[in-house]
XYZ file of C-alpha atoms in Angstrom:
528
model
C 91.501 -31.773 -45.082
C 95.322 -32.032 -46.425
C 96.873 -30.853 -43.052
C 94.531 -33.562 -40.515
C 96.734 -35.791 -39.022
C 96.351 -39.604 -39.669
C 94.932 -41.207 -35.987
C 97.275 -43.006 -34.073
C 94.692 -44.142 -31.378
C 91.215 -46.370 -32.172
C 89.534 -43.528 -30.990
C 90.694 -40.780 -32.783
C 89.705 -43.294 -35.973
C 86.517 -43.341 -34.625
C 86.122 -39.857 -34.323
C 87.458 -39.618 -37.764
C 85.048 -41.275 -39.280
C 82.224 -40.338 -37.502
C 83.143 -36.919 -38.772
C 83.355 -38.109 -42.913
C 79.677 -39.871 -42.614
C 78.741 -36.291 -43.102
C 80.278 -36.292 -46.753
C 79.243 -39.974 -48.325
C 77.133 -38.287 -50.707
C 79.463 -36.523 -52.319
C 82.531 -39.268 -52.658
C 81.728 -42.576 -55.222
C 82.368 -45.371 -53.919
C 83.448 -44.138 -50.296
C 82.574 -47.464 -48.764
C 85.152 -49.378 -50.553
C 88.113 -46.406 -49.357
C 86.669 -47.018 -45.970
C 86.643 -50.500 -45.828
C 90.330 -50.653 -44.465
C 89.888 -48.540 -41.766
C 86.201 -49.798 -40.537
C 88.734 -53.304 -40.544
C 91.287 -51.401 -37.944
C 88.718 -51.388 -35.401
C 87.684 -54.873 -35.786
C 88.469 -56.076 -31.910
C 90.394 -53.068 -30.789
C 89.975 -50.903 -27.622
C 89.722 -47.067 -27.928
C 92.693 -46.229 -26.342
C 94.719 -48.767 -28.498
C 97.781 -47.510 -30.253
C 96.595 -48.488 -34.491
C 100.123 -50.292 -35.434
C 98.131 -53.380 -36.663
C 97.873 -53.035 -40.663
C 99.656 -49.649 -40.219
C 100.752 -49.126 -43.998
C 97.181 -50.181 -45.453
C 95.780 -47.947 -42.747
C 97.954 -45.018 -43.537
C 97.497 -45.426 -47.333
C 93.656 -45.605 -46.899
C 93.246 -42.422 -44.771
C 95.833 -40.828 -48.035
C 93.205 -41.670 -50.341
C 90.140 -41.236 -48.362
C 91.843 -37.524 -47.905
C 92.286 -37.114 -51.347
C 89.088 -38.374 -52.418
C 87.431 -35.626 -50.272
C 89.251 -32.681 -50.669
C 88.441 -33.397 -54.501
C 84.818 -33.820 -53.709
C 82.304 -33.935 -56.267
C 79.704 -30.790 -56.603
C 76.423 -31.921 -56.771
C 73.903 -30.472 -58.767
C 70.525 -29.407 -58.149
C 67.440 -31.078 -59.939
C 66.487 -29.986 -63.034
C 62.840 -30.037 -64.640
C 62.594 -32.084 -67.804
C 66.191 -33.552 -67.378
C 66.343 -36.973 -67.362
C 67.140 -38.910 -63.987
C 69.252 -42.472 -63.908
C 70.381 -44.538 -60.812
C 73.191 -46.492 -61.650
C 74.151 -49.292 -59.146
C 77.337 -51.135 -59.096
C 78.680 -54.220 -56.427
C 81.500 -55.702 -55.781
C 83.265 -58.051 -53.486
C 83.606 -55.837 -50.295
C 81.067 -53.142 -50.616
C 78.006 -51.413 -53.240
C 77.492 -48.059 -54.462
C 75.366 -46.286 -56.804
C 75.312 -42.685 -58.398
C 71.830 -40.999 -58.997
C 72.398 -38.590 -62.131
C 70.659 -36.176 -64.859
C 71.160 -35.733 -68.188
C 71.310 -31.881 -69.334
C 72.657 -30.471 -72.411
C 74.197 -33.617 -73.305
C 76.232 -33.779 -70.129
C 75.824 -36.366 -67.047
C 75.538 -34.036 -63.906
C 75.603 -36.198 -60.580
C 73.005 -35.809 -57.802
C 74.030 -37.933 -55.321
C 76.431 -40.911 -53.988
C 75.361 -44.071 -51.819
C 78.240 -46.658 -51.016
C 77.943 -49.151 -47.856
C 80.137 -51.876 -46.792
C 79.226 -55.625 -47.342
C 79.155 -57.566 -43.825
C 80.790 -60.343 -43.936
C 78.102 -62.803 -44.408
C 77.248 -61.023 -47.250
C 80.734 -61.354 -49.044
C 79.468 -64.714 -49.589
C 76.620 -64.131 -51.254
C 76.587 -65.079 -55.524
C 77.034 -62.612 -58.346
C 73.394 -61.972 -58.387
C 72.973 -61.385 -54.962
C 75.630 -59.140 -54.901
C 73.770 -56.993 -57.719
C 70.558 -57.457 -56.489
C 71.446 -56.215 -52.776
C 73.741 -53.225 -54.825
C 69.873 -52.481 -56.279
C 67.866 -52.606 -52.898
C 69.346 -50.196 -50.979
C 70.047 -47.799 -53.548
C 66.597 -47.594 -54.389
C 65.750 -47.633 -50.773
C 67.864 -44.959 -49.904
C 66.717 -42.879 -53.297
C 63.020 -44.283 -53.097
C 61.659 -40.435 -54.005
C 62.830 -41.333 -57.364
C 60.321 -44.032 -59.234
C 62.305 -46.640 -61.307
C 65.820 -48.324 -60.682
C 68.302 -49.861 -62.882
C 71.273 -52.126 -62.636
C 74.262 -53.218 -64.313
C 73.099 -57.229 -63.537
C 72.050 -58.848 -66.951
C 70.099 -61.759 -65.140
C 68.339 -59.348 -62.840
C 66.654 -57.828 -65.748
C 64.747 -60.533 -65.732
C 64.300 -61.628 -62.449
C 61.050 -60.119 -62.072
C 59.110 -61.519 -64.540
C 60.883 -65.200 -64.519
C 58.571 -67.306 -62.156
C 61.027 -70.988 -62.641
C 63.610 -70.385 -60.171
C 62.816 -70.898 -56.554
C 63.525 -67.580 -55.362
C 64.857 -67.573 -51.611
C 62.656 -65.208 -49.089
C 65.491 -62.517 -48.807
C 65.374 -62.580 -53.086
C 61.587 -62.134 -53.532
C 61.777 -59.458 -50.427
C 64.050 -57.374 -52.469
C 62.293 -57.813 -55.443
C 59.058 -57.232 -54.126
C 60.472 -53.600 -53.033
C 62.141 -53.076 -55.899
C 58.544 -53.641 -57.975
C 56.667 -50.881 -55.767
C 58.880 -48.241 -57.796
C 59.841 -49.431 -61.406
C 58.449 -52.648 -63.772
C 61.345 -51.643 -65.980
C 64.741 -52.615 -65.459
C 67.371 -52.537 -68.170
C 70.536 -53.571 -69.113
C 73.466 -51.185 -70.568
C 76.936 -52.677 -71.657
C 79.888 -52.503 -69.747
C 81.344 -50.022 -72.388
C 78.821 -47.565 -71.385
C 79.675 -47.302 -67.518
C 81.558 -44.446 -67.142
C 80.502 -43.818 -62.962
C 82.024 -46.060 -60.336
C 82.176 -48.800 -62.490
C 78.834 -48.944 -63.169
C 77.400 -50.971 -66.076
C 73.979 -49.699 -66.797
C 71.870 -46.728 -66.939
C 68.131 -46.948 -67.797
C 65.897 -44.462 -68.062
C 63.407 -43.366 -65.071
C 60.507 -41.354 -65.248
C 60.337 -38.240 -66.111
C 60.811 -35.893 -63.011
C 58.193 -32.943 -63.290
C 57.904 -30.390 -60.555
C 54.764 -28.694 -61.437
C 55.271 -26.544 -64.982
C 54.292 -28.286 -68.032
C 56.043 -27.124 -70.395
C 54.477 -28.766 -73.637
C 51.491 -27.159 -71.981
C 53.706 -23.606 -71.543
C 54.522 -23.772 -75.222
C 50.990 -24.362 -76.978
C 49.638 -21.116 -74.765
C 52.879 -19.533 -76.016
C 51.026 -19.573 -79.652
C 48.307 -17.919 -78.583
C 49.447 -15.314 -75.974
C 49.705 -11.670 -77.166
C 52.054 -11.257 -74.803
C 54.441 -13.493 -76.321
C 54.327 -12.219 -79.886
C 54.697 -8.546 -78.413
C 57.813 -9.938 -77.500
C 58.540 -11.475 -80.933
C 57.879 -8.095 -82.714
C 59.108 -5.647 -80.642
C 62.602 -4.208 -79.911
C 63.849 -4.869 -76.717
C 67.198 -6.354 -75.119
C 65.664 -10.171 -75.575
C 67.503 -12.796 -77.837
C 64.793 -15.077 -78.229
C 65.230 -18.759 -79.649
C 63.192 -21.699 -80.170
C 63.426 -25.085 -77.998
C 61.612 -28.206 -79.007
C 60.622 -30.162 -76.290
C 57.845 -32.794 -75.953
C 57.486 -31.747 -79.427
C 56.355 -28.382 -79.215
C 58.387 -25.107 -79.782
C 58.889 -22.803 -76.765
C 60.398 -19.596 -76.971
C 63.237 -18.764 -74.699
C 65.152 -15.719 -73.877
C 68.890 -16.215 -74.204
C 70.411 -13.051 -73.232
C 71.077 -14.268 -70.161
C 73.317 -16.907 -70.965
C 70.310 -19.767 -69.852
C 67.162 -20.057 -71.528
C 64.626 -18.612 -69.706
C 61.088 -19.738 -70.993
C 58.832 -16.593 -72.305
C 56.061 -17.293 -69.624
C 52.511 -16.732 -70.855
C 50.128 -14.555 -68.290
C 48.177 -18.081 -67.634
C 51.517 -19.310 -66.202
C 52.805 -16.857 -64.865
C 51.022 -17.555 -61.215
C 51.749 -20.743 -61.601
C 55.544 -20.272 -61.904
C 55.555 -17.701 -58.813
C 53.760 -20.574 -57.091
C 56.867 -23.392 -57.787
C 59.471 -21.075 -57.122
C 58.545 -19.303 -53.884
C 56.992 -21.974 -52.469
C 60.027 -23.777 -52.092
C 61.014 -22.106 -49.194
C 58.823 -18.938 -49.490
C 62.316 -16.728 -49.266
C 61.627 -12.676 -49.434
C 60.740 -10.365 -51.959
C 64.009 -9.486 -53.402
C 65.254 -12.987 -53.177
C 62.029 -14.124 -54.926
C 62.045 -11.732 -57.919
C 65.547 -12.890 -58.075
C 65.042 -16.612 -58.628
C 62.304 -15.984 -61.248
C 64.064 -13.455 -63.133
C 67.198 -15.791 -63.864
C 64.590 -18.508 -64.812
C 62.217 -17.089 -66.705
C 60.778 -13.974 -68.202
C 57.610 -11.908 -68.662
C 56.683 -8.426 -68.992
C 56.489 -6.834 -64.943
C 57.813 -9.690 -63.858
C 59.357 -7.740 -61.239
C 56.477 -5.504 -59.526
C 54.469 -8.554 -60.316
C 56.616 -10.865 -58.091
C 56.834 -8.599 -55.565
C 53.412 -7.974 -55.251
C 52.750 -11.908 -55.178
C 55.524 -12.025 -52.494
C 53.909 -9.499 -50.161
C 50.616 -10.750 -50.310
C 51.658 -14.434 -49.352
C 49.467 -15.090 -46.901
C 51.967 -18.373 -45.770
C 55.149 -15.542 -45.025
C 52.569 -13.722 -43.373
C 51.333 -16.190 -40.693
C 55.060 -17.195 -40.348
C 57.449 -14.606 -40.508
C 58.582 -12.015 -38.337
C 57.635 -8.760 -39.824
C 60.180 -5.799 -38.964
C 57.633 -2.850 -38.065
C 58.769 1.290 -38.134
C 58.187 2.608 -34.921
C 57.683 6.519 -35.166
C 59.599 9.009 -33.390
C 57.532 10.219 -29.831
C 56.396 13.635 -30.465
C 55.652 16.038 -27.715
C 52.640 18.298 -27.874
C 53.438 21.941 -27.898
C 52.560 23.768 -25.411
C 50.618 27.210 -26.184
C 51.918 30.329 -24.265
C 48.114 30.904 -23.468
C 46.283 29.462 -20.628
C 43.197 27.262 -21.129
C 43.511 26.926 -24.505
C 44.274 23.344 -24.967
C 42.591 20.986 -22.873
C 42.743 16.970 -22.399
C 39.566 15.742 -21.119
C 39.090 11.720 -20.391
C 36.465 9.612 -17.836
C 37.438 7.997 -14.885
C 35.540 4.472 -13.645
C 33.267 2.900 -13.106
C 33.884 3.882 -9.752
C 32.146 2.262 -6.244
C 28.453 4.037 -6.024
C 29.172 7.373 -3.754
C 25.910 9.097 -3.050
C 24.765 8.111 -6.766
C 28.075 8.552 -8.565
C 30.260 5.959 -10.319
C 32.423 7.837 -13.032
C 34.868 11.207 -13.204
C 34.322 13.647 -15.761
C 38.707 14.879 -15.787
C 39.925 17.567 -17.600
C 43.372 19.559 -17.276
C 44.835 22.195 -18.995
C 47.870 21.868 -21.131
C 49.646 25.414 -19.796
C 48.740 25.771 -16.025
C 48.081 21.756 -15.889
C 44.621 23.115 -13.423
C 43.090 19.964 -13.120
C 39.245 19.388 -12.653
C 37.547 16.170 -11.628
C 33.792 16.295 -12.106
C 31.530 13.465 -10.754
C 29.128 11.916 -13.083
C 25.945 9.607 -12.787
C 26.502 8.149 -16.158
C 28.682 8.304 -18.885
C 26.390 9.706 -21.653
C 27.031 12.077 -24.075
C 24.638 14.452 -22.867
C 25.511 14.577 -18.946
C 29.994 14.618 -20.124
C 29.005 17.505 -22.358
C 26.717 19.560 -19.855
C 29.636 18.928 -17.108
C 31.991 20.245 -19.024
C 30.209 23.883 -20.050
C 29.056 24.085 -16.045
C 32.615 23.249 -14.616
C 35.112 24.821 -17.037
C 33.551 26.260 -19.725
C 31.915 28.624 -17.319
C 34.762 29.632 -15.464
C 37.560 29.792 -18.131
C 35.805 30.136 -21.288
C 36.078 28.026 -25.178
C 38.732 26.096 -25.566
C 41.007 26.029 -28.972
C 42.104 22.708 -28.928
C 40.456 19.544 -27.054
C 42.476 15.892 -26.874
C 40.588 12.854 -25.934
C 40.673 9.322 -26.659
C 38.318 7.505 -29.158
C 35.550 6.421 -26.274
C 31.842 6.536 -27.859
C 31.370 9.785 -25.595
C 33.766 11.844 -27.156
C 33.217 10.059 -31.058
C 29.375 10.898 -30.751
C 27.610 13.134 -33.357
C 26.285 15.589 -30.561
C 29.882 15.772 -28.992
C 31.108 17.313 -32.359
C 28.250 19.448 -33.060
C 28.599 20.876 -29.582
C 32.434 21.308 -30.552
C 31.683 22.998 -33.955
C 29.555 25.399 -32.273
C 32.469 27.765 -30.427
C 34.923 25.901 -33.501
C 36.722 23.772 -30.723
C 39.364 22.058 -32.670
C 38.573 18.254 -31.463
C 42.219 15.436 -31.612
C 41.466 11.834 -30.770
C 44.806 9.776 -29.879
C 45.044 6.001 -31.516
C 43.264 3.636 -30.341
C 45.142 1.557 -27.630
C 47.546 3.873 -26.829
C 46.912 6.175 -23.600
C 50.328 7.548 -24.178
C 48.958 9.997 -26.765
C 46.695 11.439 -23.957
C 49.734 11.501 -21.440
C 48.825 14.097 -19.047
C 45.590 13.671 -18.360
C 46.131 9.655 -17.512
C 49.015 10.710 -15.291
C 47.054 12.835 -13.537
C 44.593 9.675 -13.213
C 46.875 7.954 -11.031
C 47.679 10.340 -9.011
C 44.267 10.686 -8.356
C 43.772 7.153 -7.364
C 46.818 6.874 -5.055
C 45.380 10.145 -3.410
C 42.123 8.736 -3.169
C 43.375 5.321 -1.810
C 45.352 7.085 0.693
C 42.976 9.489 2.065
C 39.996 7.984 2.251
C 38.241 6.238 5.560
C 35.129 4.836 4.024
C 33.471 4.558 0.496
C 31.889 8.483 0.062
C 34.609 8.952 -1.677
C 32.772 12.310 -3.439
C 32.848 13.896 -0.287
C 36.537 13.759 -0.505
C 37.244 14.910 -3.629
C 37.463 18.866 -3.388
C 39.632 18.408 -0.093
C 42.266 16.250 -2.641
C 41.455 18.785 -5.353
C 42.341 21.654 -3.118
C 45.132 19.702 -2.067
C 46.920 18.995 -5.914
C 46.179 22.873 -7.076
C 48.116 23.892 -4.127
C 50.862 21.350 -4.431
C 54.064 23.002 -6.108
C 54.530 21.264 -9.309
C 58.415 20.389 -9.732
C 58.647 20.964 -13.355
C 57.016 24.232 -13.345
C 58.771 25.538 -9.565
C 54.594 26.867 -9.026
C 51.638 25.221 -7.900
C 48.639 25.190 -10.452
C 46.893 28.002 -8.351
C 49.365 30.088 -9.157
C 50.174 30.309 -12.538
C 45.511 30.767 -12.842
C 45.232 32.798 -9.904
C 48.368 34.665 -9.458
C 48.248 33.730 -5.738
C 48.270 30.819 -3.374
C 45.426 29.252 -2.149
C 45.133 29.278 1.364
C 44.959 25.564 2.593
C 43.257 24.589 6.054
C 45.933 25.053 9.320
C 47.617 27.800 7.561
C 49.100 30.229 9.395
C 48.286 33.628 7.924
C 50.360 36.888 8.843
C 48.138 40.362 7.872
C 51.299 42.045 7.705
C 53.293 40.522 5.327
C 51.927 41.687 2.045
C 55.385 41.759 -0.041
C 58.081 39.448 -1.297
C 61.555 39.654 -3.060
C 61.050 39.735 -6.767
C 62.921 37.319 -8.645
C 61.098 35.913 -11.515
C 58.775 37.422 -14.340
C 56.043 34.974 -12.440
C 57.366 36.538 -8.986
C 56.541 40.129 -10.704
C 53.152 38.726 -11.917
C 52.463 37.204 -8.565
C 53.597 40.918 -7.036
C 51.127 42.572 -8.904
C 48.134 40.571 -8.132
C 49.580 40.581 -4.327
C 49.181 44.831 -4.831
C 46.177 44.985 -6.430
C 43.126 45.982 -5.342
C 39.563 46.648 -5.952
C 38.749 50.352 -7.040
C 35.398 51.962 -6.232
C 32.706 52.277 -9.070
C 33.107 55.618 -10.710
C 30.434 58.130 -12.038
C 30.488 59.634 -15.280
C 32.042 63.114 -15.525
C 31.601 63.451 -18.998
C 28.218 64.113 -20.702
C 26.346 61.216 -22.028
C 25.855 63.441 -25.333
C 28.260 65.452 -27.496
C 27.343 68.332 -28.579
């Protein structure tokens, strides 16, 4: 603030002070260092050159600068401290300072100053005061009582023989819906922006009694554990309200020794300020008060708010994505899921799928209903019967697969059952990829709605297909062989191929073998 240049133009004034309205609070009397500046752009243009009054100018912007690069810190409210306005007038502008009393020394909340207009210059002693009063308590009406440092206005409220003009009994009348009590101090005791009285307002209280906190303090066990015991406290007595309440002073401030009635209560003030988080929470109440577990009890308090619940943005741990393993033997992990409903083709409306984890050989069974009964019987007749039991079996959490009879039928051949979470198909990956490529193969090939008579043609069709990740097609890696597809050409003499591969070897040998005829016995059925 040192370094800004004084404005040469009525602009750059402007912009000036536009820019300190922001700090009024914290400068006393800031109205009255204004006042020759506000005067510089009495009837000026904003791109006139401010040579008019140029040495009052220039030593008002000095001391406005000064004033604000020495600022006054304001203080935050304390509970049970005392709270004055002081208000002050004088010929060109009024002020007032709103202040509490703590440990014997003044701390200053706030500043108001404004600028008199020029008809009210004019205006008497007393209407100078009593418009100093008005919009101080106007402009600090959360407060309840006012004072000023008028003699005569001490009694203006309850002397009914002067004529009082409208403006009079409309301040007045304002000033009455806050304080009955207006007082007078001597000029010796106005030691704030010349202000001559201080009376005292009510009591500020912001939700802890602490005459109340006190009497419990006698009877809490709590508290006298405390008393006897040897821990890293410095406890010492306070009166207030006259009771006694215990305080812990190793802190450097007296924190209040809160009994467990209170203790809720004091979470309750403190967070709900601003309902900050945990840490900052057991913080604040820590360096205010003290009580045995304060800490896990604070942040227990502070997690079950429901208030930072509803309102704050929780950050959630997303697991790492882990990939199944896959089992060197065939068919024994399956993932198994239902398709539909479906549009009716010759009485079915579902798809019983199932694939296998190893040779991915899908099968797509079609189903009347969904039961339990009629997904368990298709899957013994269409895989169970041609591959065998199963070690593992992944499905999702539909009522088909979470069914009673579903795990009994499981325990029987111990099938090891996994369900994935609930609203996540990601867990049960390959079987709903394998979904849509059903349904884009469907969609494609089909003329009309008999849509079952399709399905072993699209079957064939995906078990013959070469699958890219595994360089075979699912026949293959179950059969050892191709299938042959319709419109194949077949050549009887071509029975070998290069080997390459361990698969190429294993598809060599199933290429080269063939059936051998049934053998008799040479042996005798008995041993002699």
């Amino acid at each position: 603030m040192e370094d800004v240049p004084r404005p040469s133009t009525v602009k750059g004034l402007q912009e000036f002070l536009r820019m300190i309205n922001f700090y009024h609070r914290f400068i006393s009397h800031a109205a009255s260092l204004l006042l020759p500046l506000h005067c510089a752009l009495q009837k000026s243009t904003p791109r006139q050159v401010l040579s008019r009054r140029a040495e009052i100018d220039n030593n008002a912007f000095t001391s406005f600068k000064a004033a604000l690069s020495e600022a006054t810190m304001l203080s935050h409210p304390e509970p049970e401290a005392h709270i004055f306005l002081t208000s002050d007038a004088s010929e060109q502008a009024v002020g007032a300072v709103l202040e509490q009393y703590v440990q014997g020394v003044w701390q200053p909340l706030a500043f108001f100053s404004k600028r008199l207009r020029t008809p009210e210059k004019k205006y008497s002693t007393f209407d100078r005061e009593l418009l100093g009063l008005y919009p101080a308590i106007r402009h600090f009406r959360f407060f309840l009582s006012a004072n000023s440092n008028h003699k005569p206005l001490v009694g203006a409220k309850s002397k009914l023989s002067d004529p009082w003009s409208a403006r009079q009994q409309r301040h007045l009348a304002f000033i009455s819906e806050f304080s009955t009590d207006i007082r007078h101090v001597s000029e010796k005791s106005n030691v704030v922006a010349d202000c001559l009285s201080r009376a005292a307002l009510s009591n500020v209280i912001l939700g802890i009694d602490y005459g109340a906190m006190a009497a419990e303090q006698a009877e809490d066990a709590e508290v006298k554990t405390f008393q006897t015991a040897i821990t890293g406290l410095q406890i010492r007595p306070y009166q207030i309200h006259n009771s006694t309440l215990l305080c812990d002073i190793s802190t450097g401030l007296p924190r209040p020794l809160v009994p467990r009635s209170f203790q809720r209560q004091v979470f309750e003030t403190i967070h709900n300020l601003a309902h900050p988080s945990r840490k900052s929470t057991v913080k604040l109440v820590s360096q205010k008060f003290a009580w045995h577990g304060l800490k896990k009890q604070v942040s227990q308090w502070t997690q079950e708010c429901l208030a930072c619940q509803k309102s704050k943005i929780q950050s959630h741990v997303h697991s790492p994505v882990i990939n199944i393993p896959v089992t060197s033997k065939r068919f024994s992990h399956l993932h198994i899921d239902l398709v539909g409903p479906l549009p009716s083709s010759e009485g079915f409306s579902h798809l019983l799928t199932i694939i296998d984890r190893t040779t991915h050989w899908p099968e797509a069974v079609p189903l009347r209903s969904t039961s339990t009964t009629d997904c368990a019987r298709a899957f013994i007749r269409h895989w169970i019967s041609r591959f065998g039991v199963p070690l593992d079996l992944t499905s999702d959490r539909g009522p088909q697969f979470a069914s009673t009879l579903w795990n009994e039928i499981a325990q029987q051949p111990r099938v090891q059952l996994h369900r994935t979470t609930a609203y996540h198909p990601q867990s049960n990956g390959l079987v709903e990829r394998f979904h849509r490529t059903l349904k884009a193969a469907l969609k494609a090939r089909l003329q009309g709605p008999n849509w079952a008579d399709e399905l072993p043609w699209f079957l064939l069709g995906l078990r013959t297909a070469p699958k890219e990740d595994l360089d075979f097609s699912d026949a293959e890696l179950v059969y050892g062989t191709t299938l042959t597809v319709p419109g194949e050409f077949i050549d009887p003499s071509s029975k070998f191929r290069p080997v390459c591969t361990p698969n190429d070897l294993f598809y060599t040998k199933f290429k080269n073998l063939s059936p051998f005829a049934t053998a008799h016995h040479k042996l005798p059925s008995v041993v002699p």
